[in-house]
Amino acid sequence: MAKIQMKTPLVEMDGDEMTRVLWQQIKDVLLLPFIDLKTEYYDLGLEHRNETDDQVTVDSALATKKYGVAVKCATITPNAARMTEYNLKQMWKSPNGTIRAILDGTVFRTPIIVKGIAPYVRSWQKPISIARHAYGDVYKASEVKVPAGSKAEILVTDANGNQTKTLIHDFKTDGIVQGQHNIEQSIASFARACFQYALDQKKELWFSTKDTISKTYDHTFKDIFAEIYENEFRAKFEEAGISYFYTLIDDAVARVIRSDGGFIWACKNYDGDVMSDMLANGFGSLAMMTSVLVSPDGVYEYEAAHGTVQRHYYKHLAGEPTTTNPIATIFAWSGALRKRGELDEIPELCEFADRLEKASIDTIESGIMPKELYLLSSLENKKAVYTTEFLAEIASRL
Ligand code: NAP
Ligand code: MG
């Protein structure tokens, strides 16, 4: 059989620990036998980031801007323990943070649904994707403790030195104060990424904030979304037969729980942090969650939502077989290959991505699955297998 040919290279960002092991296995067993794989390879493994003073991360993000599509393996974000483990020159920043800052992207997370693993919410039949704004609010806030008898005000000095003061509170007793901000440009990028992704996926877009209480701050988010929708996206949405709708966060939560899924939910930074954990767990497993970073100008970076699965890696190093679930990493590859196929008009590549995903899901639905799914599955004929056997089962169906 002739291998599928590619035109433009995918930006390949290799990573760390157990997911780095999976990365190579997935390429060997599921991709290279079928595709003449064309990638521009960047080693984001912690050792190489350290050797290059993290320049490799920046280079990989710039290459993603150039080519348009990347696939990323999970990477270690160094902490104190990693400083000694890897003898690091510096506590390098999170690669995901660096890449996101360069691409100005929004992360969309979507669960992969399989028969036998029922969501905790009975009505959910289709996946719910969540988009989290990744800048500002409580994540970039200033906070102070305030003693009794103090007056707290918001003081804004404009470019000409004019000052306006807004009273926060006259403290009769001890208290606390917090100052948050956001930037219209960042909110607009977020909005564009959400509208673009909804069009791409042909799914409805929901957006929610607390604008009834936060009449200036949250209302600005609502207004920016509305303006961009009207001016840039309404016509495209109508043509695609999808809709955008804004609602209060409380109402959104109630609707999400009663819905059958199948839409994208855009959230402010904090709401997205909390709600993405709720959805990931509600749907079953972090290893069954895909993640894609989409920039407002339509650049895509696909990855798994989970980390490097350190505990399994140490077992692997000790020569023991592992039970790591490769599905999210496989779907990162299939997502990136499909997008490359769409952009370069290579239908065989898009079909291959569909087949790879179907073979993966069919394997689980036939009862063969990694341990953590086995513990959740309601299938009667289920069997827990090690990672290598699971990959071989997918390959045989592919
Ligand atoms: P993790 O790698 O997601 O793993 C946490 C636990 O979740 C695992 O120990 C395992 O549970 C379970 N798990 C996660 N993925 C799994 C899979 N594919 N198959 C089976 N079980 C899975 O998170 P972590 O241990 O907190 O972080 C490890 C490293 O990953 C850290 O250095 C962190 O910086 C990095 N990280 C990277 C990313 C990223 O690159 N996107 C994201 C998050 C974390 P059991 O041990 O009970 O089996
Ligand atoms: Mg969280």
Short mmCIF file of C-alpha atoms and ligand atoms in Angstrom, two decimals:
data_model
loop_
_atom_site.label_atom_id
_atom_site.label_comp_id
_atom_site.label_asym_id
_atom_site.label_seq_id
_atom_site.Cartn_x
_atom_site.Cartn_y
_atom_site.Cartn_z
CA MET A 1 0.00 0.00 0.00
CA ALA A 2 1.33 3.44 -0.92
CA LYS A 3 1.84 5.73 2.04
CA ILE A 4 -0.17 8.96 2.29
CA GLN A 5 1.92 11.92 1.17
CA MET A 6 1.97 15.27 2.97
CA LYS A 7 2.70 18.72 1.56
CA THR A 8 3.45 21.07 4.46
CA PRO A 9 5.26 19.77 7.55
CA LEU A 10 3.51 19.55 10.89
CA VAL A 11 5.37 21.25 13.72
CA GLU A 12 6.18 18.34 16.05
CA MET A 13 6.87 19.28 19.68
CA ASP A 14 8.23 16.29 21.57
CA GLY A 15 7.92 16.23 25.36
CA ASP A 16 8.72 14.40 28.57
CA GLU A 17 8.45 11.21 30.59
CA MET A 18 5.69 8.69 29.90
CA THR A 19 4.07 10.79 27.19
CA ARG A 20 7.44 10.98 25.38
CA VAL A 21 7.52 7.17 25.39
CA LEU A 22 3.93 7.06 24.10
CA TRP A 23 4.80 9.66 21.46
CA GLN A 24 7.37 7.40 19.82
CA GLN A 25 5.16 4.31 20.11
CA ILE A 26 2.21 6.08 18.49
CA LYS A 27 4.43 7.22 15.60
CA ASP A 28 5.94 3.76 15.13
CA VAL A 29 2.77 1.71 15.43
CA LEU A 30 -0.02 3.96 14.18
CA LEU A 31 1.42 6.66 11.91
CA LEU A 32 4.65 5.75 10.12
CA PRO A 33 3.28 2.52 8.55
CA PHE A 34 0.58 4.57 6.77
CA ILE A 35 1.88 8.11 6.28
CA ASP A 36 5.03 9.52 4.77
CA LEU A 37 5.14 11.71 7.84
CA LYS A 38 6.52 15.18 7.25
CA THR A 39 7.31 17.09 10.42
CA GLU A 40 9.59 19.85 11.60
CA TYR A 41 10.81 18.37 14.86
CA TYR A 42 11.39 20.37 18.05
CA ASP A 43 12.54 18.57 21.16
CA LEU A 44 10.73 20.24 24.07
CA GLY A 45 11.95 17.56 26.47
CA LEU A 46 13.19 19.31 29.63
CA GLU A 47 16.85 18.38 29.03
CA HIS A 48 16.86 20.02 25.63
CA ARG A 49 14.95 23.07 26.86
CA ASN A 50 17.63 23.44 29.49
CA GLU A 51 20.46 23.04 26.96
CA THR A 52 18.96 25.68 24.66
CA ASP A 53 17.99 28.08 27.47
CA ASP A 54 14.40 27.39 26.47
CA GLN A 55 15.00 28.88 23.01
CA VAL A 56 13.63 25.65 21.49
CA THR A 57 10.19 26.40 22.94
CA VAL A 58 10.17 29.88 21.41
CA ASP A 59 11.40 28.48 18.08
CA SER A 60 8.69 25.83 18.04
CA ALA A 61 6.02 28.47 18.64
CA LEU A 62 7.40 30.66 15.85
CA ALA A 63 7.45 27.64 13.50
CA THR A 64 3.79 27.03 14.42
CA LYS A 65 2.99 30.61 13.38
CA LYS A 66 4.81 29.99 10.11
CA TYR A 67 3.26 26.62 9.17
CA GLY A 68 -0.12 26.92 10.93
CA VAL A 69 -0.42 23.51 12.65
CA ALA A 70 1.50 21.90 15.52
CA VAL A 71 1.16 18.75 17.59
CA LYS A 72 2.57 18.83 21.11
CA CYS A 73 3.49 16.14 23.60
CA ALA A 74 2.96 16.85 27.31
CA THR A 75 5.94 18.57 28.93
CA ILE A 76 7.23 19.04 32.45
CA THR A 77 6.70 22.46 33.99
CA PRO A 78 9.71 22.64 36.30
CA ASN A 79 9.31 23.05 40.06
CA ALA A 80 11.89 22.82 42.86
CA ALA A 81 12.06 19.01 42.65
CA ARG A 82 12.72 19.12 38.90
CA MET A 83 15.56 21.62 39.42
CA THR A 84 17.60 18.92 41.12
CA GLU A 85 16.21 15.97 39.13
CA TYR A 86 17.30 17.54 35.83
CA ASN A 87 20.09 19.77 37.15
CA LEU A 88 18.45 22.83 35.58
CA LYS A 89 20.15 26.17 35.00
CA GLN A 90 16.86 27.94 35.74
CA MET A 91 13.29 27.14 36.66
CA TRP A 92 12.11 27.41 33.05
CA LYS A 93 8.57 28.63 32.51
CA SER A 94 5.71 26.39 31.45
CA PRO A 95 6.15 25.68 27.71
CA ASN A 96 2.38 25.89 27.29
CA GLY A 97 2.43 29.40 28.78
CA THR A 98 5.29 30.47 26.49
CA ILE A 99 3.61 29.04 23.39
CA ARG A 100 0.23 30.52 24.31
CA ALA A 101 1.77 33.97 24.81
CA ILE A 102 3.43 33.86 21.36
CA LEU A 103 0.37 32.52 19.53
CA ASP A 104 -2.07 34.66 21.60
CA GLY A 105 -4.26 31.61 21.69
CA THR A 106 -7.29 30.22 23.48
CA VAL A 107 -7.39 26.61 24.66
CA PHE A 108 -10.42 24.47 23.77
CA ARG A 109 -10.91 21.22 25.64
CA THR A 110 -13.31 18.51 24.48
CA PRO A 111 -14.07 15.10 26.00
CA ILE A 112 -13.94 11.96 23.83
CA ILE A 113 -17.12 9.97 24.37
CA VAL A 114 -17.19 6.16 24.16
CA LYS A 115 -19.92 3.58 24.80
CA GLY A 116 -19.65 1.96 28.20
CA ILE A 117 -18.31 5.05 29.92
CA ALA A 118 -21.37 7.04 30.80
CA PRO A 119 -21.06 10.70 31.76
CA TYR A 120 -22.19 11.38 35.32
CA VAL A 121 -24.85 13.69 33.89
CA ARG A 122 -27.37 11.40 32.18
CA SER A 123 -28.52 13.91 29.56
CA TRP A 124 -25.01 14.50 28.11
CA GLN A 125 -24.83 12.61 24.83
CA LYS A 126 -22.49 14.81 22.82
CA PRO A 127 -19.24 16.37 24.01
CA ILE A 128 -19.22 19.86 25.52
CA SER A 129 -16.10 21.86 24.62
CA ILE A 130 -14.87 24.51 26.98
CA ALA A 131 -12.91 27.62 26.00
CA ARG A 132 -11.15 29.42 28.80
CA HIS A 133 -9.90 32.99 28.53
CA ALA A 134 -6.28 32.74 29.59
CA TYR A 135 -5.47 36.31 30.63
CA GLY A 136 -6.06 38.50 33.68
CA ASP A 137 -8.87 38.78 36.24
CA VAL A 138 -8.11 37.08 39.54
CA TYR A 139 -4.95 35.45 38.04
CA LYS A 140 -3.25 38.85 37.73
CA ALA A 141 -4.81 40.58 40.74
CA SER A 142 -3.32 42.68 43.56
CA GLU A 143 -4.57 41.88 47.02
CA VAL A 144 -4.16 43.57 50.39
CA LYS A 145 -5.37 43.12 53.91
CA VAL A 146 -6.99 46.32 55.18
CA PRO A 147 -7.09 47.33 58.85
CA ALA A 148 -10.20 48.85 60.46
CA GLY A 149 -10.58 52.59 59.92
CA SER A 150 -9.12 52.49 56.36
CA LYS A 151 -10.75 53.73 53.21
CA ALA A 152 -10.03 51.78 50.01
CA GLU A 153 -10.40 53.44 46.61
CA ILE A 154 -9.61 52.64 42.99
CA LEU A 155 -7.28 55.35 41.72
CA VAL A 156 -6.82 55.65 37.95
CA THR A 157 -4.26 58.10 36.53
CA ASP A 158 -4.71 58.66 32.80
CA ALA A 159 -2.02 59.48 30.22
CA ASN A 160 -2.37 63.22 30.98
CA GLY A 161 -2.05 62.74 34.72
CA ASN A 162 -5.76 63.24 35.44
CA GLN A 163 -6.92 61.15 38.35
CA THR A 164 -10.28 59.58 39.13
CA LYS A 165 -11.08 57.88 42.40
CA THR A 166 -13.81 55.33 43.00
CA LEU A 167 -14.64 54.27 46.53
CA ILE A 168 -14.43 50.54 47.17
CA HIS A 169 -15.27 50.52 50.87
CA ASP A 170 -14.98 52.48 54.10
CA PHE A 171 -13.66 49.86 56.51
CA LYS A 172 -15.15 50.06 60.01
CA THR A 173 -13.57 46.68 60.80
CA ASP A 174 -10.59 44.74 59.37
CA GLY A 175 -11.05 43.50 55.82
CA ILE A 176 -9.53 42.57 52.49
CA VAL A 177 -9.29 44.23 49.07
CA GLN A 178 -8.54 42.87 45.62
CA GLY A 179 -7.82 44.72 42.37
CA GLN A 180 -8.39 42.94 39.05
CA HIS A 181 -7.94 44.01 35.47
CA ASN A 182 -8.31 42.87 31.92
CA ILE A 183 -7.41 44.29 28.50
CA GLU A 184 -9.90 44.84 25.68
CA GLN A 185 -7.43 43.55 23.11
CA SER A 186 -7.07 40.24 24.97
CA ILE A 187 -10.84 39.88 25.32
CA ALA A 188 -11.23 40.57 21.59
CA SER A 189 -8.62 37.92 20.70
CA PHE A 190 -10.42 35.47 22.94
CA ALA A 191 -13.74 36.28 21.29
CA ARG A 192 -12.32 35.87 17.77
CA ALA A 193 -10.68 32.54 18.66
CA CYS A 194 -14.02 31.30 20.04
CA PHE A 195 -16.04 32.39 17.00
CA GLN A 196 -13.41 30.97 14.65
CA TYR A 197 -13.36 27.64 16.44
CA ALA A 198 -17.16 27.41 16.50
CA LEU A 199 -17.21 27.94 12.73
CA ASP A 200 -14.48 25.38 12.29
CA GLN A 201 -16.37 22.80 14.35
CA LYS A 202 -19.81 23.89 13.11
CA LYS A 203 -21.03 24.00 16.68
CA GLU A 204 -23.11 26.48 18.62
CA LEU A 205 -21.17 28.93 20.82
CA TRP A 206 -22.30 29.93 24.31
CA PHE A 207 -20.69 32.68 26.35
CA SER A 208 -21.50 33.53 29.93
CA THR A 209 -20.41 36.08 32.54
CA LYS A 210 -21.96 37.77 35.58
CA ASP A 211 -22.86 41.04 33.85
CA THR A 212 -25.98 41.70 35.93
CA ILE A 213 -23.77 42.21 38.98
CA SER A 214 -20.56 43.37 37.30
CA LYS A 215 -22.12 46.11 35.19
CA THR A 216 -18.87 47.55 33.81
CA TYR A 217 -16.28 44.78 34.05
CA ASP A 218 -18.19 41.70 32.93
CA HIS A 219 -20.44 43.83 30.76
CA THR A 220 -17.40 44.85 28.72
CA PHE A 221 -16.75 41.17 27.93
CA LYS A 222 -20.36 40.78 26.80
CA ASP A 223 -20.20 43.94 24.65
CA ILE A 224 -16.92 43.00 22.96
CA PHE A 225 -18.26 39.54 22.07
CA ALA A 226 -21.49 41.06 20.73
CA GLU A 227 -19.69 43.66 18.63
CA ILE A 228 -17.25 41.18 17.08
CA TYR A 229 -20.07 38.76 16.40
CA GLU A 230 -22.18 41.37 14.61
CA ASN A 231 -19.33 42.89 12.60
CA GLU A 232 -17.26 39.85 11.69
CA PHE A 233 -19.09 36.59 12.28
CA ARG A 234 -22.89 36.82 12.14
CA ALA A 235 -23.08 36.27 8.37
CA LYS A 236 -20.63 33.34 8.51
CA PHE A 237 -22.52 31.76 11.41
CA GLU A 238 -25.84 32.06 9.58
CA GLU A 239 -24.32 30.52 6.50
CA ALA A 240 -22.92 27.62 8.55
CA GLY A 241 -26.29 27.19 10.29
CA ILE A 242 -24.90 27.71 13.79
CA SER A 243 -25.70 30.30 16.44
CA TYR A 244 -24.05 32.38 19.12
CA PHE A 245 -25.79 33.06 22.34
CA TYR A 246 -24.93 34.95 25.49
CA THR A 247 -26.40 34.17 28.87
CA LEU A 248 -25.76 34.82 32.54
CA ILE A 249 -23.31 32.31 34.08
CA ASP A 250 -25.91 30.93 36.52
CA ASP A 251 -28.30 30.32 33.66
CA ALA A 252 -25.49 28.75 31.61
CA VAL A 253 -24.69 26.28 34.40
CA ALA A 254 -28.34 25.26 34.65
CA ARG A 255 -28.61 24.86 30.88
CA VAL A 256 -25.34 22.90 30.61
CA ILE A 257 -26.55 20.34 33.14
CA ARG A 258 -29.89 19.92 31.36
CA SER A 259 -28.41 19.90 27.82
CA ASP A 260 -27.50 16.95 25.63
CA GLY A 261 -24.16 18.62 24.81
CA GLY A 262 -22.68 19.31 21.40
CA PHE A 263 -21.75 22.98 21.87
CA ILE A 264 -18.79 25.17 22.83
CA TRP A 265 -18.90 27.07 26.11
CA ALA A 266 -16.69 30.14 26.35
CA CYS A 267 -15.80 31.18 29.89
CA LYS A 268 -13.88 33.94 31.64
CA ASN A 269 -10.58 32.88 33.18
CA TYR A 270 -11.83 31.77 36.61
CA ASP A 271 -15.09 30.28 35.35
CA GLY A 272 -13.13 28.31 32.75
CA ASP A 273 -10.66 27.03 35.34
CA VAL A 274 -13.44 25.67 37.54
CA MET A 275 -15.87 24.54 34.84
CA SER A 276 -13.24 22.67 32.81
CA ASP A 277 -12.46 20.49 35.84
CA MET A 278 -16.19 19.96 36.36
CA LEU A 279 -16.66 18.89 32.72
CA ALA A 280 -13.52 16.70 32.55
CA ASN A 281 -14.64 14.76 35.60
CA GLY A 282 -18.28 14.79 34.59
CA PHE A 283 -17.39 13.10 31.33
CA GLY A 284 -15.13 10.52 32.98
CA SER A 285 -11.37 10.81 32.53
CA LEU A 286 -8.66 13.38 31.86
CA ALA A 287 -7.01 10.84 29.55
CA MET A 288 -10.12 11.09 27.33
CA MET A 289 -9.88 14.86 26.90
CA THR A 290 -8.46 16.59 23.84
CA SER A 291 -7.02 20.05 23.91
CA VAL A 292 -6.31 22.49 21.10
CA LEU A 293 -4.87 25.98 21.20
CA VAL A 294 -6.42 28.21 18.54
CA SER A 295 -5.05 31.65 17.77
CA PRO A 296 -7.29 34.45 16.50
CA ASP A 297 -5.54 34.31 13.11
CA GLY A 298 -6.29 30.60 12.75
CA VAL A 299 -3.11 28.81 13.93
CA TYR A 300 -3.71 25.46 15.67
CA GLU A 301 -1.69 23.53 18.25
CA TYR A 302 -3.04 20.12 19.30
CA GLU A 303 -2.12 18.32 22.53
CA ALA A 304 -3.47 16.05 25.27
CA ALA A 305 -5.12 17.69 28.27
CA HIS A 306 -3.17 15.57 30.80
CA GLY A 307 0.45 15.86 31.94
CA THR A 308 3.50 13.62 31.51
CA VAL A 309 2.11 10.87 33.82
CA GLN A 310 5.27 10.82 35.93
CA ARG A 311 4.24 7.95 38.19
CA HIS A 312 3.80 5.61 35.21
CA TYR A 313 7.16 6.73 33.77
CA TYR A 314 9.03 5.59 36.87
CA LYS A 315 7.37 2.17 36.48
CA HIS A 316 8.42 2.14 32.84
CA LEU A 317 12.00 2.99 33.85
CA ALA A 318 11.90 0.12 36.35
CA GLY A 319 11.07 -2.18 33.43
CA GLU A 320 7.42 -2.72 34.36
CA PRO A 321 4.64 -2.63 31.74
CA THR A 322 2.45 0.48 32.00
CA THR A 323 -1.28 1.09 31.84
CA THR A 324 -1.09 4.66 30.48
CA ASN A 325 -4.01 5.63 28.26
CA PRO A 326 -2.67 6.97 24.92
CA ILE A 327 -6.04 8.17 23.55
CA ALA A 328 -5.65 11.91 24.18
CA THR A 329 -2.18 11.86 22.58
CA ILE A 330 -3.45 9.85 19.59
CA PHE A 331 -6.25 12.39 19.15
CA ALA A 332 -3.71 15.23 19.30
CA TRP A 333 -2.02 13.63 16.26
CA SER A 334 -5.28 12.90 14.44
CA GLY A 335 -6.50 16.45 15.07
CA ALA A 336 -3.29 17.96 13.72
CA LEU A 337 -3.15 15.62 10.70
CA ARG A 338 -6.80 16.34 9.84
CA LYS A 339 -6.23 20.08 10.06
CA ARG A 340 -3.10 19.77 7.87
CA GLY A 341 -5.16 17.70 5.41
CA GLU A 342 -7.88 20.38 5.32
CA LEU A 343 -5.45 23.24 4.79
CA ASP A 344 -3.41 21.41 2.14
CA GLU A 345 -6.44 19.75 0.54
CA ILE A 346 -5.29 16.18 1.09
CA PRO A 347 -8.56 14.24 1.64
CA GLU A 348 -6.67 10.96 2.31
CA LEU A 349 -4.99 12.58 5.29
CA CYS A 350 -8.35 13.73 6.71
CA GLU A 351 -9.78 10.24 6.14
CA PHE A 352 -6.79 8.68 7.85
CA ALA A 353 -7.38 10.92 10.90
CA ASP A 354 -11.04 9.79 10.98
CA ARG A 355 -10.02 6.13 10.72
CA LEU A 356 -7.41 6.46 13.43
CA GLU A 357 -9.97 7.96 15.81
CA LYS A 358 -12.57 5.36 14.87
CA ALA A 359 -10.11 2.49 15.38
CA SER A 360 -9.22 3.90 18.82
CA ILE A 361 -12.84 4.23 19.88
CA ASP A 362 -13.81 0.86 18.37
CA THR A 363 -11.06 -0.83 20.40
CA ILE A 364 -12.46 0.57 23.65
CA GLU A 365 -16.04 -0.16 22.65
CA SER A 366 -15.07 -3.76 21.84
CA GLY A 367 -14.06 -4.06 25.50
CA ILE A 368 -10.27 -3.66 25.24
CA MET A 369 -9.04 -0.69 27.23
CA PRO A 370 -6.39 0.71 29.59
CA LYS A 371 -6.89 0.15 33.30
CA GLU A 372 -8.30 3.56 34.26
CA LEU A 373 -11.10 3.16 31.68
CA TYR A 374 -11.64 -0.46 32.71
CA LEU A 375 -12.45 0.79 36.20
CA LEU A 376 -15.09 3.16 34.78
CA SER A 377 -16.57 1.03 32.00
CA SER A 378 -19.96 -0.63 32.28
CA LEU A 379 -19.24 -3.07 29.40
CA GLU A 380 -19.63 -6.70 30.42
CA ASN A 381 -16.91 -8.22 28.23
CA LYS A 382 -14.26 -5.67 29.25
CA LYS A 383 -10.58 -6.46 29.55
CA ALA A 384 -7.77 -4.25 30.91
CA VAL A 385 -4.60 -4.27 28.78
CA TYR A 386 -1.17 -2.67 28.98
CA THR A 387 -0.37 0.31 26.77
CA THR A 388 1.63 -1.61 24.14
CA GLU A 389 -1.11 -4.22 23.73
CA PHE A 390 -3.74 -1.50 23.51
CA LEU A 391 -1.80 0.27 20.74
CA ALA A 392 -1.38 -3.02 18.87
CA GLU A 393 -5.16 -3.62 19.09
CA ILE A 394 -5.81 -0.16 17.63
CA ALA A 395 -3.27 -0.80 14.86
CA SER A 396 -4.91 -4.10 13.94
CA ARG A 397 -8.27 -2.34 13.52
CA LEU A 398 -6.68 0.51 11.61
P1 NAP B 1 -0.61 14.00 35.05
O1 NAP B 1 0.62 13.70 34.29
O2 NAP B 1 -1.81 14.41 34.25
O3 NAP B 1 -0.98 12.71 35.90
C1 NAP B 1 -1.75 12.73 37.09
C2 NAP B 1 -2.38 11.36 37.30
O4 NAP B 1 -3.51 11.23 36.46
C3 NAP B 1 -1.49 10.19 36.90
O5 NAP B 1 -0.61 9.84 37.94
C4 NAP B 1 -2.50 9.14 36.56
O6 NAP B 1 -3.09 8.55 37.72
C5 NAP B 1 -3.59 9.95 35.89
N1 NAP B 1 -3.37 10.08 34.44
C6 NAP B 1 -3.09 11.21 33.73
N2 NAP B 1 -2.99 10.94 32.44
C7 NAP B 1 -3.18 9.61 32.29
C8 NAP B 1 -3.19 8.72 31.19
N3 NAP B 1 -2.95 9.16 29.94
N4 NAP B 1 -3.43 7.41 31.41
C9 NAP B 1 -3.66 6.94 32.64
N5 NAP B 1 -3.67 7.74 33.74
C10 NAP B 1 -3.44 9.06 33.57
O7 NAP B 1 -0.37 15.16 36.09
P2 NAP B 1 0.82 15.37 37.17
O8 NAP B 1 1.31 14.06 37.67
O9 NAP B 1 0.27 16.37 38.10
O10 NAP B 1 1.98 16.06 36.36
C11 NAP B 1 3.12 15.40 35.82
C12 NAP B 1 3.91 16.38 35.00
O11 NAP B 1 3.13 16.82 33.91
C13 NAP B 1 4.31 17.64 35.77
O12 NAP B 1 5.70 17.85 35.62
C14 NAP B 1 3.52 18.75 35.12
O13 NAP B 1 4.28 19.94 35.05
C15 NAP B 1 3.26 18.22 33.76
N6 NAP B 1 2.01 18.70 33.12
C16 NAP B 1 2.07 19.01 31.81
C17 NAP B 1 0.93 19.40 31.12
C18 NAP B 1 1.06 19.72 29.67
O14 NAP B 1 2.14 19.68 29.11
N7 NAP B 1 -0.01 20.03 29.00
C19 NAP B 1 -0.29 19.44 31.77
C20 NAP B 1 -0.35 19.09 33.13
C21 NAP B 1 0.81 18.71 33.79
P3 NAP B 1 -2.51 7.24 38.43
O15 NAP B 1 -1.11 7.56 38.80
O16 NAP B 1 -3.44 7.09 39.58
O17 NAP B 1 -2.60 6.11 37.44
MG MG B 2 -8.28 24.08 37.50
#
